[in-house]
mmCIF file of C-alpha atoms and ligand atoms in Angstrom:
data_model
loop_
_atom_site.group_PDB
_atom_site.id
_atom_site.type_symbol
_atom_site.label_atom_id
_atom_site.label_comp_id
_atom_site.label_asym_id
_atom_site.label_seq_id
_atom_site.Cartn_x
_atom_site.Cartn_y
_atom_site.Cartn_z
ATOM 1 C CA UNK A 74 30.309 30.671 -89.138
ATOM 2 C CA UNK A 75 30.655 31.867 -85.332
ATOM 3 C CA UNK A 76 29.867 29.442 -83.199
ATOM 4 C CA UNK A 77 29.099 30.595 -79.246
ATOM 5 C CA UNK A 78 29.033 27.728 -76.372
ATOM 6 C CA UNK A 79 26.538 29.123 -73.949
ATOM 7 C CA UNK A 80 26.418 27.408 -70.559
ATOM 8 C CA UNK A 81 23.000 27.895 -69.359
ATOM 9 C CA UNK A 82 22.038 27.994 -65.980
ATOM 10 C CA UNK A 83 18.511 28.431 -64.979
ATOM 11 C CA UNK A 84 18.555 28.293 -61.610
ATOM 12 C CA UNK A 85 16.108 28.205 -58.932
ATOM 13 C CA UNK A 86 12.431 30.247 -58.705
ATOM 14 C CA UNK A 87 11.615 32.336 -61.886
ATOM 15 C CA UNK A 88 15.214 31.605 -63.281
ATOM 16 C CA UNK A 89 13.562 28.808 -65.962
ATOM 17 C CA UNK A 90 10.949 31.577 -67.071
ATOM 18 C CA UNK A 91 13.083 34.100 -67.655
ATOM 19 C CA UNK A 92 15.984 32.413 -69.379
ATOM 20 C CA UNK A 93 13.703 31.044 -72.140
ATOM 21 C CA UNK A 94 12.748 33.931 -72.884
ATOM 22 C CA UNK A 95 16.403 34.995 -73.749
ATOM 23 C CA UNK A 96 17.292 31.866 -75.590
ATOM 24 C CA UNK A 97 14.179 32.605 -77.585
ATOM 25 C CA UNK A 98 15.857 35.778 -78.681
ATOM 26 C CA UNK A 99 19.206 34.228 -79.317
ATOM 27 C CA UNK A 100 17.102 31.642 -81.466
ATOM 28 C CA UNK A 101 15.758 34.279 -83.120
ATOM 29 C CA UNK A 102 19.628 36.142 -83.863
ATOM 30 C CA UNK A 103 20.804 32.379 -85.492
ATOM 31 C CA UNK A 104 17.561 32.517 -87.278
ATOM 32 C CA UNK A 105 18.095 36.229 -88.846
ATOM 33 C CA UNK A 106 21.812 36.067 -88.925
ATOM 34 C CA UNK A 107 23.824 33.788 -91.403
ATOM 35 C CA UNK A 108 26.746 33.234 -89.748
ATOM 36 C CA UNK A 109 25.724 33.190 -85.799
ATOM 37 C CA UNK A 110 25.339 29.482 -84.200
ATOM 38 C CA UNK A 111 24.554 29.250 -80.426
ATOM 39 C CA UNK A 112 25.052 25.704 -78.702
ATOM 40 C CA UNK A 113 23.028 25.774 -75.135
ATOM 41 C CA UNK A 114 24.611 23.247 -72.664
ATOM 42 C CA UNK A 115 21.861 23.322 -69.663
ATOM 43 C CA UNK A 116 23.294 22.878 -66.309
ATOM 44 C CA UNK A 117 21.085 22.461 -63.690
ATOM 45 C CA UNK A 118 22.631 23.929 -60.359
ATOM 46 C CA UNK A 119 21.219 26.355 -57.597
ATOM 47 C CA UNK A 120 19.150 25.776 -54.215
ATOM 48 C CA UNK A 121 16.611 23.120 -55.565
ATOM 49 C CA UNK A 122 19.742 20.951 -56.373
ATOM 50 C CA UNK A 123 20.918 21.413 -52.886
ATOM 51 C CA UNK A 124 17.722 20.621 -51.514
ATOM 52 C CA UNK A 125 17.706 17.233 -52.995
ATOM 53 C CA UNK A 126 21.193 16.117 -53.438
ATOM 54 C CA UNK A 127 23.180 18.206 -50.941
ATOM 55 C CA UNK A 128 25.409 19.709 -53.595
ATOM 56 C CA UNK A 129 24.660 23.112 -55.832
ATOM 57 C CA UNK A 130 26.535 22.761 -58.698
ATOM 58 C CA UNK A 131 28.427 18.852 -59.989
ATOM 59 C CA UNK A 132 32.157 19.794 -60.516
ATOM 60 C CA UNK A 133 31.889 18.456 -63.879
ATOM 61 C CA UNK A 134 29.564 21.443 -64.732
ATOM 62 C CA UNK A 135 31.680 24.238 -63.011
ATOM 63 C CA UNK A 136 33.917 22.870 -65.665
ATOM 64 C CA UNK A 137 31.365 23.017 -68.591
ATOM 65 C CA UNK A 138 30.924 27.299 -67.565
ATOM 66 C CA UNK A 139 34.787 27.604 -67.608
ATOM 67 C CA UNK A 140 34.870 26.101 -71.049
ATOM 68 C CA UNK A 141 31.971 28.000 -72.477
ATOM 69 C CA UNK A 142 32.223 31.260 -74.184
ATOM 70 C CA UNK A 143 29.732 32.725 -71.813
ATOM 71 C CA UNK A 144 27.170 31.871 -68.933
ATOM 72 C CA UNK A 145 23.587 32.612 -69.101
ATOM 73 C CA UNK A 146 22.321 32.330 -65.601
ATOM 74 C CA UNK A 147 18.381 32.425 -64.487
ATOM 75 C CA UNK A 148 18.491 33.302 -60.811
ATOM 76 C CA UNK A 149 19.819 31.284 -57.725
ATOM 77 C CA UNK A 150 18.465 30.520 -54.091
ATOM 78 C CA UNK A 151 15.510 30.199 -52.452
ATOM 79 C CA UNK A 152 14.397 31.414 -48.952
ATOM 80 C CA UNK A 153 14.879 28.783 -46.150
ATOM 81 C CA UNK A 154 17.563 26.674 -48.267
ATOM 82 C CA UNK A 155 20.559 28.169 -46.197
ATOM 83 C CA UNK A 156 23.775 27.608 -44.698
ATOM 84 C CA UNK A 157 24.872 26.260 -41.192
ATOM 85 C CA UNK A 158 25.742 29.888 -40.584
ATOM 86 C CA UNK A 159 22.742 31.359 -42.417
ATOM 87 C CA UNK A 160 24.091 32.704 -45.410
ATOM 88 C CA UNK A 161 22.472 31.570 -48.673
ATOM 89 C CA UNK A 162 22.856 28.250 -50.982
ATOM 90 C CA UNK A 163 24.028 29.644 -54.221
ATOM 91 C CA UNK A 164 27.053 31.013 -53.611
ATOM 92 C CA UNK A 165 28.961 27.843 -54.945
ATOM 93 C CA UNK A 166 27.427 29.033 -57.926
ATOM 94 C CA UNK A 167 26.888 32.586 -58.120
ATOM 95 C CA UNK A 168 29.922 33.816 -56.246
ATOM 96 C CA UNK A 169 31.645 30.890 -57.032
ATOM 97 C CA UNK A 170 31.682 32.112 -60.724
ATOM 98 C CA UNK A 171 32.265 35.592 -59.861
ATOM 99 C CA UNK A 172 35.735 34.911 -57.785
ATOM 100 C CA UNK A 173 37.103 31.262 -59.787
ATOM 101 C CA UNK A 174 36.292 32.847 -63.147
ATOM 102 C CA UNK A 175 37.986 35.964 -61.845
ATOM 103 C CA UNK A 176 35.232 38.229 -63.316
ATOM 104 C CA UNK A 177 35.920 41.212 -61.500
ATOM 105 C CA UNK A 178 33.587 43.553 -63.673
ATOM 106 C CA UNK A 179 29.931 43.457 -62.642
ATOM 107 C CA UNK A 180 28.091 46.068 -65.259
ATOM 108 C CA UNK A 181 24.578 47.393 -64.188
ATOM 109 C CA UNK A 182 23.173 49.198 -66.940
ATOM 110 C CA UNK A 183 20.610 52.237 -65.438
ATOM 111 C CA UNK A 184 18.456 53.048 -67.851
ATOM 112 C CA UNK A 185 14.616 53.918 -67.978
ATOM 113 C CA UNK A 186 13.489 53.389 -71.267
ATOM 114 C CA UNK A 187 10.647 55.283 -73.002
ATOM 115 C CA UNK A 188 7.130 53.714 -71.374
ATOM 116 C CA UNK A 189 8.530 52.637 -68.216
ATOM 117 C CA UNK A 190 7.190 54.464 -65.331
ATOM 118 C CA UNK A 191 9.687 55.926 -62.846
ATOM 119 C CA UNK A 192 9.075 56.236 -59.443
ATOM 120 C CA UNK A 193 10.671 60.005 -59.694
ATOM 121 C CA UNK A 194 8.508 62.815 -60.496
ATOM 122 C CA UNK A 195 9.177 64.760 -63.435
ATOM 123 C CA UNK A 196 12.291 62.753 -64.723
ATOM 124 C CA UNK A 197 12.007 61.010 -68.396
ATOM 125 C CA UNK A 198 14.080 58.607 -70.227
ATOM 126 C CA UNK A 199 16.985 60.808 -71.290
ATOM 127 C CA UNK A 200 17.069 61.889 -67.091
ATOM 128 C CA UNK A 201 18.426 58.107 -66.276
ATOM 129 C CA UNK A 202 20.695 56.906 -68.522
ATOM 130 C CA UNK A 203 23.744 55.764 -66.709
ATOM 131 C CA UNK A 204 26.348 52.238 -65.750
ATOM 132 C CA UNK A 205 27.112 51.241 -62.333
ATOM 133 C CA UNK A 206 30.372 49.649 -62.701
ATOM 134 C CA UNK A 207 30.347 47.327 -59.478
ATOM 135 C CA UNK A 208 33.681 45.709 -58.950
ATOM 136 C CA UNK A 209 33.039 41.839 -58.126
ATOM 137 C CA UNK A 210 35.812 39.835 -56.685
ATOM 138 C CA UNK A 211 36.604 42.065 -53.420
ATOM 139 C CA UNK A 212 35.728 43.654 -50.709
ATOM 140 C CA UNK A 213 33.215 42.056 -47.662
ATOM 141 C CA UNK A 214 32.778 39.731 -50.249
ATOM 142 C CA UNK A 215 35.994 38.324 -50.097
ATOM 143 C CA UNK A 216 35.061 35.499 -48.082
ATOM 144 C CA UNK A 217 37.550 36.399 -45.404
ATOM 145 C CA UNK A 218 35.190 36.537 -42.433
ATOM 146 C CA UNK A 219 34.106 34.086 -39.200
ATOM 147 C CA UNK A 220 32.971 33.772 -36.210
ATOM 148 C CA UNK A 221 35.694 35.245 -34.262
ATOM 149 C CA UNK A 222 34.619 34.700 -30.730
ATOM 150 C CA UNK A 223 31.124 33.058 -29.683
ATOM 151 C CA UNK A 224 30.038 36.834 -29.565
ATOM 152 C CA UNK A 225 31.727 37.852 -32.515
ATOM 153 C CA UNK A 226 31.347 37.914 -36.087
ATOM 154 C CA UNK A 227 33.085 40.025 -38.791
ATOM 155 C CA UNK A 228 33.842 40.211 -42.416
ATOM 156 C CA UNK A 229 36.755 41.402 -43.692
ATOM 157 C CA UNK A 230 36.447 44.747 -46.236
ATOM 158 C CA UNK A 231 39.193 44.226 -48.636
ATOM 159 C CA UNK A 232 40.491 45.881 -51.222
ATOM 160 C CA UNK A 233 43.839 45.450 -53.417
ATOM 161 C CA UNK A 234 45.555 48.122 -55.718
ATOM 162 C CA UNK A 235 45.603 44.952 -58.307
ATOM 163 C CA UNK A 236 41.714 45.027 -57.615
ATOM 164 C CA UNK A 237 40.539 48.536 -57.343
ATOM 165 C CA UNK A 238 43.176 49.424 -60.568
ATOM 166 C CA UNK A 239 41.381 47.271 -63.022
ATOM 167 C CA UNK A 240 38.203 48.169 -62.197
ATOM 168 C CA UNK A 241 38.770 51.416 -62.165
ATOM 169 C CA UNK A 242 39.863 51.544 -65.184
ATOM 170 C CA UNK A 243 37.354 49.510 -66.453
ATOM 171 C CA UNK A 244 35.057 52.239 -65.716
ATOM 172 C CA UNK A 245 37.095 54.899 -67.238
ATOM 173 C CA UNK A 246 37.532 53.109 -70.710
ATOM 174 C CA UNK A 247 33.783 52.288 -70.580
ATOM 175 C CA UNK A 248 33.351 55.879 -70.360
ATOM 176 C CA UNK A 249 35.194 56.696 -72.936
ATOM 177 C CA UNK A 250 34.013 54.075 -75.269
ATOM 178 C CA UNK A 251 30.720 55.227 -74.953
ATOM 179 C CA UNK A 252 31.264 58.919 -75.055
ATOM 180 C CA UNK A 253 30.213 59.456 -71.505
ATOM 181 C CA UNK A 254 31.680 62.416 -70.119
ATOM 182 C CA UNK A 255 31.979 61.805 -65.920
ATOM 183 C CA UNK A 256 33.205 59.068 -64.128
ATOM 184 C CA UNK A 257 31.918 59.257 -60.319
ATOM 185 C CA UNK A 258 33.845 56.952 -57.205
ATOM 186 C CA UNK A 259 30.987 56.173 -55.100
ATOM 187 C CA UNK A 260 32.630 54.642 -51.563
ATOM 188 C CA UNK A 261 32.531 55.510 -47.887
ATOM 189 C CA UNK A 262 36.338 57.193 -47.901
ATOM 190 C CA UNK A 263 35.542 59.336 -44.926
ATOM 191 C CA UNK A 264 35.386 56.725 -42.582
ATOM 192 C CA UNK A 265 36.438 53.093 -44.281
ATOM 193 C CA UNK A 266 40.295 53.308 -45.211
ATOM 194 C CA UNK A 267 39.954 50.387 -47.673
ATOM 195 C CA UNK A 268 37.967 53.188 -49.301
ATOM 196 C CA UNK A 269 40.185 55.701 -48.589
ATOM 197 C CA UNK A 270 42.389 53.516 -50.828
ATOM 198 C CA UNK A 271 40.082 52.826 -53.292
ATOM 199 C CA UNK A 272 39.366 56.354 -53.857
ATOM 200 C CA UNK A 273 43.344 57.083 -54.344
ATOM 201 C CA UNK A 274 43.747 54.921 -56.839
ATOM 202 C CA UNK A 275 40.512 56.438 -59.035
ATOM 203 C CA UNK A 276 42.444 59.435 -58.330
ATOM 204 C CA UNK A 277 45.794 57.800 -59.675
ATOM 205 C CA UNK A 278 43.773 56.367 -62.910
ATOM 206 C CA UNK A 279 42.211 59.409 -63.807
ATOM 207 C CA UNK A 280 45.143 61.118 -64.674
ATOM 208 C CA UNK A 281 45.057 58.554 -67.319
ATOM 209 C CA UNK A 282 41.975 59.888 -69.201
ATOM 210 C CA UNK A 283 41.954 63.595 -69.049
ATOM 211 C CA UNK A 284 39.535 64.393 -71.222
ATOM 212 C CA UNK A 285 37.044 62.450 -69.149
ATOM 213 C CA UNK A 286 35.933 64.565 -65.555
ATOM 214 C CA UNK A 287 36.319 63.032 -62.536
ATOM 215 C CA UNK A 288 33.442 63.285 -59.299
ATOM 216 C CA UNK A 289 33.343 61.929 -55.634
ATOM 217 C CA UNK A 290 30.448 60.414 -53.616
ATOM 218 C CA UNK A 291 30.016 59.108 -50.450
ATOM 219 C CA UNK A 292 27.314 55.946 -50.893
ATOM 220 C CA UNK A 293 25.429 57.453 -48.102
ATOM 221 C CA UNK A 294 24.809 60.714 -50.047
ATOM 222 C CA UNK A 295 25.144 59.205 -53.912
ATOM 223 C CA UNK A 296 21.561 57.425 -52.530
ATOM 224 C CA UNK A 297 19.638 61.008 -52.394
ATOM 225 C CA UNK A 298 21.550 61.805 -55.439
ATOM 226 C CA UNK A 299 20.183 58.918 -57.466
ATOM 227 C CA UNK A 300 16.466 60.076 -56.744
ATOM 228 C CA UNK A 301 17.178 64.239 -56.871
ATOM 229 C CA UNK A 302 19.527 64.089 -59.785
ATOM 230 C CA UNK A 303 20.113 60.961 -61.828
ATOM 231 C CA UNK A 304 20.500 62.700 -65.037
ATOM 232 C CA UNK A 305 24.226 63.873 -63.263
ATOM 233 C CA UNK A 306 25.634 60.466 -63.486
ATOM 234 C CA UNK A 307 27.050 58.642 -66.409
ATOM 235 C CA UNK A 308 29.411 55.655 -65.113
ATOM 236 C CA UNK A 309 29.762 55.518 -61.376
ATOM 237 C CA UNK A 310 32.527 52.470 -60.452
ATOM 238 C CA UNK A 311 32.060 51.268 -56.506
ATOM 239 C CA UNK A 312 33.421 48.917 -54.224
ATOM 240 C CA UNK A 313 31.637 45.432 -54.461
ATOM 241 C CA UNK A 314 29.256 46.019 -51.875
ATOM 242 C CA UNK A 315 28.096 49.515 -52.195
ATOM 243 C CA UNK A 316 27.846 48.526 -56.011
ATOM 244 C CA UNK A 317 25.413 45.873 -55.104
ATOM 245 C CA UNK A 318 22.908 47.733 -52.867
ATOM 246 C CA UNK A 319 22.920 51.247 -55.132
ATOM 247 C CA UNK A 320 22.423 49.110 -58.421
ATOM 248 C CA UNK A 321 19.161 47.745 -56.573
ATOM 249 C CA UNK A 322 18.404 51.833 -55.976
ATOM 250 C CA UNK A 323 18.977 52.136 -59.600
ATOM 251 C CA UNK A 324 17.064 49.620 -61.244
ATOM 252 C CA UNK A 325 14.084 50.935 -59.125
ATOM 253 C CA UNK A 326 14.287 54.117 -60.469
ATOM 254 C CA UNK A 327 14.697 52.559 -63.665
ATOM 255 C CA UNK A 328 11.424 51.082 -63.283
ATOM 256 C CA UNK A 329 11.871 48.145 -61.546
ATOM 257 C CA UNK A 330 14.392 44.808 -61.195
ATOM 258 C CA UNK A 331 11.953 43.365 -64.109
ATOM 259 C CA UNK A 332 14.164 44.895 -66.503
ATOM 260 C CA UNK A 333 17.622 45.491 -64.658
ATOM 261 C CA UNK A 334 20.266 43.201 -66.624
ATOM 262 C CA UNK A 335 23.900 42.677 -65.614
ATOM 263 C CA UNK A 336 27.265 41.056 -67.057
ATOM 264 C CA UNK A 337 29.682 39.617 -64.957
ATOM 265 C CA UNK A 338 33.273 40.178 -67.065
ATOM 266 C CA UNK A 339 36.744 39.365 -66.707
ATOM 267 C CA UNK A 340 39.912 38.755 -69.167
ATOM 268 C CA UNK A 341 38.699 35.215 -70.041
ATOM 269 C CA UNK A 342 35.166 34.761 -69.179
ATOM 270 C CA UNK A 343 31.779 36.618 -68.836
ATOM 271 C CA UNK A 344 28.564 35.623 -67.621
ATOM 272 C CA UNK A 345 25.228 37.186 -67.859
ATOM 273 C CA UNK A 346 21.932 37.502 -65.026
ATOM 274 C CA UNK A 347 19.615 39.596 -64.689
ATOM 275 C CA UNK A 348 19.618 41.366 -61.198
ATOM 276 C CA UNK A 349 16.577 40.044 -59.954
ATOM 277 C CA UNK A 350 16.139 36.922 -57.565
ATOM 278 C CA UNK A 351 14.603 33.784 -58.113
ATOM 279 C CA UNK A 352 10.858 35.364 -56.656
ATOM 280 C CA UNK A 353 9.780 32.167 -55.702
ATOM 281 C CA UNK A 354 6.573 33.388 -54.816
ATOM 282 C CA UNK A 355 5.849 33.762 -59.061
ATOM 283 C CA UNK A 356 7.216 30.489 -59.650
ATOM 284 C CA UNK A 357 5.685 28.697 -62.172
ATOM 285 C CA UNK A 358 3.043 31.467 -62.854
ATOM 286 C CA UNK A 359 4.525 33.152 -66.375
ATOM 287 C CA UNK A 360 4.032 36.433 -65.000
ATOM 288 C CA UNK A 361 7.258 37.746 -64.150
ATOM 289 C CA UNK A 362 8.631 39.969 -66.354
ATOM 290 C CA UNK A 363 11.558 38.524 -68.758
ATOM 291 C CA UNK A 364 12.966 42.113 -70.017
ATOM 292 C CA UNK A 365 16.451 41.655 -67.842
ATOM 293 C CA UNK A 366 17.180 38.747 -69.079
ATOM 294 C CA UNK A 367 16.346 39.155 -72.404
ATOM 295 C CA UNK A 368 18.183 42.549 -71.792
ATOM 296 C CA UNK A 369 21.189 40.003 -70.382
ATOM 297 C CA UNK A 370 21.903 38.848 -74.245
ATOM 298 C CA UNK A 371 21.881 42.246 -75.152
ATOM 299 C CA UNK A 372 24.919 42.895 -73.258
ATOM 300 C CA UNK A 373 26.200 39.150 -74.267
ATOM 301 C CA UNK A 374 26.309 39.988 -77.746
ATOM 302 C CA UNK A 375 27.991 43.175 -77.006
ATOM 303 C CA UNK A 376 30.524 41.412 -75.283
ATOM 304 C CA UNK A 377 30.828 38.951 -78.556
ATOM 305 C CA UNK A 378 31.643 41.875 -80.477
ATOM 306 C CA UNK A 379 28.084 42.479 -82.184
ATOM 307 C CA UNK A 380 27.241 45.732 -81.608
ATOM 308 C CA UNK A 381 24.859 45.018 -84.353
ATOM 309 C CA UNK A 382 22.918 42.680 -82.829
ATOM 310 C CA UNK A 383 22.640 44.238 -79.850
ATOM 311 C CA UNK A 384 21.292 47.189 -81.015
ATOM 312 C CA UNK A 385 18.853 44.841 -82.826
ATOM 313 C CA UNK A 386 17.724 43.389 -79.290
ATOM 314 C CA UNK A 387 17.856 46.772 -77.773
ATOM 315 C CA UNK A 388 15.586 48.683 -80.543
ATOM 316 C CA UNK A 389 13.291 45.526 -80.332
ATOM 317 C CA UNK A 390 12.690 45.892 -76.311
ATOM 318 C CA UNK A 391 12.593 49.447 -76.402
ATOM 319 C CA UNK A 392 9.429 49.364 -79.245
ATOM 320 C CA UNK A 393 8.069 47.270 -77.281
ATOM 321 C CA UNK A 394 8.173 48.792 -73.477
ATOM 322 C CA UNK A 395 6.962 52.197 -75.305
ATOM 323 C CA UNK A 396 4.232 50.315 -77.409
ATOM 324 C CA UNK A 397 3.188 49.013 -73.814
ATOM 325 C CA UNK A 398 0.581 46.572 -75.258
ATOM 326 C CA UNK A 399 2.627 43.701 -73.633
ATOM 327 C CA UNK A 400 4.064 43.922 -70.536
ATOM 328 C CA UNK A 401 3.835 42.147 -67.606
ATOM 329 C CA UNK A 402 1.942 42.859 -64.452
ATOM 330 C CA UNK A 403 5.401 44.646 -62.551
ATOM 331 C CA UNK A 404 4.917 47.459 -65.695
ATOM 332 C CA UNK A 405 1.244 47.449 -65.032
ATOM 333 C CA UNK A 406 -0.150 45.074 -67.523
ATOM 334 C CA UNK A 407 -1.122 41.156 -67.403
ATOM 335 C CA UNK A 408 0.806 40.143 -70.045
ATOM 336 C CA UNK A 409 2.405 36.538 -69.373
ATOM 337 C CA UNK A 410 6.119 35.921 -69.179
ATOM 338 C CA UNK A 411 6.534 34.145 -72.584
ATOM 339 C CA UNK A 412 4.054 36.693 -74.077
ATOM 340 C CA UNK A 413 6.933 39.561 -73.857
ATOM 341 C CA UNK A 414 9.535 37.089 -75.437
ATOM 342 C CA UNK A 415 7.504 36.435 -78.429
ATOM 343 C CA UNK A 416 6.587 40.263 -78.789
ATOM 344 C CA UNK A 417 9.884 41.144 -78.718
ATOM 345 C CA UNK A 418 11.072 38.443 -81.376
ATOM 346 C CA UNK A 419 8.194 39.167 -83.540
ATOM 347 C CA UNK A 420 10.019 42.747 -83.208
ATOM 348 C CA UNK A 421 13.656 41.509 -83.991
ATOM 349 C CA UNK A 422 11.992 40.486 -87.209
ATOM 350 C CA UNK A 423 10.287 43.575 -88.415
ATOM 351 C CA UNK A 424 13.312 45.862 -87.453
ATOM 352 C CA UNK A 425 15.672 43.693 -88.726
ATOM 353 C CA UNK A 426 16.847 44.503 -92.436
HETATM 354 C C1 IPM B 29 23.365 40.338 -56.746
HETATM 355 C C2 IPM B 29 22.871 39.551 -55.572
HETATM 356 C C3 IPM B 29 23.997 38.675 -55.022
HETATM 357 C C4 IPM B 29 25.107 39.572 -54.525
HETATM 358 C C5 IPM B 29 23.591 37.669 -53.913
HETATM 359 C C6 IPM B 29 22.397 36.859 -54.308
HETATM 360 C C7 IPM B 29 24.744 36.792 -53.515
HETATM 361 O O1 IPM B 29 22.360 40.376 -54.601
HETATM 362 O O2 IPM B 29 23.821 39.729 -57.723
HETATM 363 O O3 IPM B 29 23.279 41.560 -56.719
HETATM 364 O O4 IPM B 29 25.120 39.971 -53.368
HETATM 365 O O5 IPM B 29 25.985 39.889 -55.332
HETATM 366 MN MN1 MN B 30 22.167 42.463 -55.233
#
């Protein structure tokens, strides 16, 4: 008997929704699969926390996702709940897990599945198929920044050969683990020398796998790219920033952040969102759509080790985005939130033998 500690974290806005929906499906794994035993410890953190009690997550609980064998998180902030110097509530949390959990690996899965409408002419499912490897501890997001002068402000753009080396090859043994034959380095080397760096160093690292080809991008130009040509790309690895903004690009093209699901991975600890907000405006209303998370234990059981379940999840969210009879209103139906979880269990259990 496996047994997986999951520290849940809902989070603020649609976060609740959406994460039942997942632990429905990890219900439903235990249920099929002797041998599998989840234990959920709920920790209630984010903006609404802050709101009331002036903190966003209790030590104590930080503590509870360090000791857990992964994090499930919902979604975190809310507009208007911000910092002295504007920047969002959450980022005890969110980034807070990123950096103190040292998971440098943020993995965006790009893939438009079969009954998902892209916004790009003419391209089908097997035309956008790729990972955006987004590296997750560096860069602007560093926290090195300030208020320099009254007039001033700045952020620092860091990167470290420690830091660009492992995700890097992250990227590159990603690639070759799932027979993907081009790694691109999306940065903005022409004009930022922490890319310039960054870019050596993918240069450096592919030497490493030379059966796998190598491609360059400026982020300016890999946007155009993304709508022209997805079907080029296969894993493209990017600075922390850049990775952020062109996974947003990608899930769109994807179909939407309604099904965009991410991991956040290091040598110890991984935790799993999906790459939408909190959309407080749906809050409450069971009509957002609860694909990226439920994709989100997908990737968690891959992570475990059980490739077998996660097909199983996979297969079951793919019959049922083709199918199209639910789907939420983002996909063009008016199924509600919950509806979509119990399709796709009722799924899991017909596919699975
Ligand atoms: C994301 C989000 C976060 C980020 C914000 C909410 C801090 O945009 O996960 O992509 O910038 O990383
Ligand atoms: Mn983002």
């Amino acid at each position: 008997m496996t047994n997986y500690e999951i520290a849940v974290i809902p989070g603020d806005g649609v976060g609740p929704e959406v994460v039942n929906e997942g632990i429905k499906v990890l219900r439903a794994v235990e249920e099929l699969y002797d041998g599998i035993n989840f234990e959920f410890v709920e920790i209630d953190a984010g903006a609404h926390v802050y709101k009331e009690k002036g903190y966003e997550i209790l030590p104590d609980d930080f503590e509870r996702c360090r000791d857990a064998d992964a994090i499930y998180l919902g979604a975190i902030g809310l507009p208007g709940v911000n910092r002295p110097d504007g920047t969002i509530v959450g980022s005890e949390v969110l980034l807070a897990l990123r950096f103190k959990l040292d998971l440098y690996v943020n993995l965006r899965p790009i893939k438009l599945y079969p009954g998902v409408k892209t916004p790009l002419a003419d391209k089908k499912p097997e035309d956008i198929d790729f990972y955006v490897v987004r590296e997750n501890t560096e860069d602007v997001y560093a926290g090195i920044k300030g208020r320099v002068r009254e007039d001033v402000a700045c952020d620092v753009k860091v990167t470290t050969r420690k830091g660009a080396e492992r995700i890097i090859r992250y990227a590159f043994e990603l690639a070759r683990r799932e027979e993907r034959k081009r790694v691109t380095c999306c940065d903005k080397s022409n004009v930022i020398g922490s890319c310039a760096f960054f870019r050596e160093i993918f240069t450096e690292i592919s030497k490493e796998y030379p059966e796998i080809e190598t491609d360059y991008a400026y982020v300016d130009a890999i946007t155009q790219w993304f709508v022209r040509t997805p079907e080029w790309y296969e894993v493209v690895v990017a600075p922390n920033m850049f990775g952020d903004i062109i996974s947003d690009l990608g899930a769109a093209i994807a179909g939407g952040m309604g099904i965009a699901p991410s991991a956040n991975i290091g040598d110890e600890h991984a935790m799993f969102e999906p790459v939408h907000g909190s959309a407080p405006k749906y809050t409450g209303q069971y009509k957002v759509n609860p694909v990226a998370a439920v994709l989100c234990t997908k990737m968690m059981m891959d992570y475990f080790g059980r490739q077998d379940v996660a097909r199983l999840i996979d297969q079951a969210v793919t019959e049922v985005l083709r199918e199209g009879k639910v789907r939420t209103y983002d996909l063009g139906g008016n199924s509600k939130t919950y509806e979509v979880g119990d399709a796709i269990v009722k799924k899991m259990k017909e596919l699975y033998e």
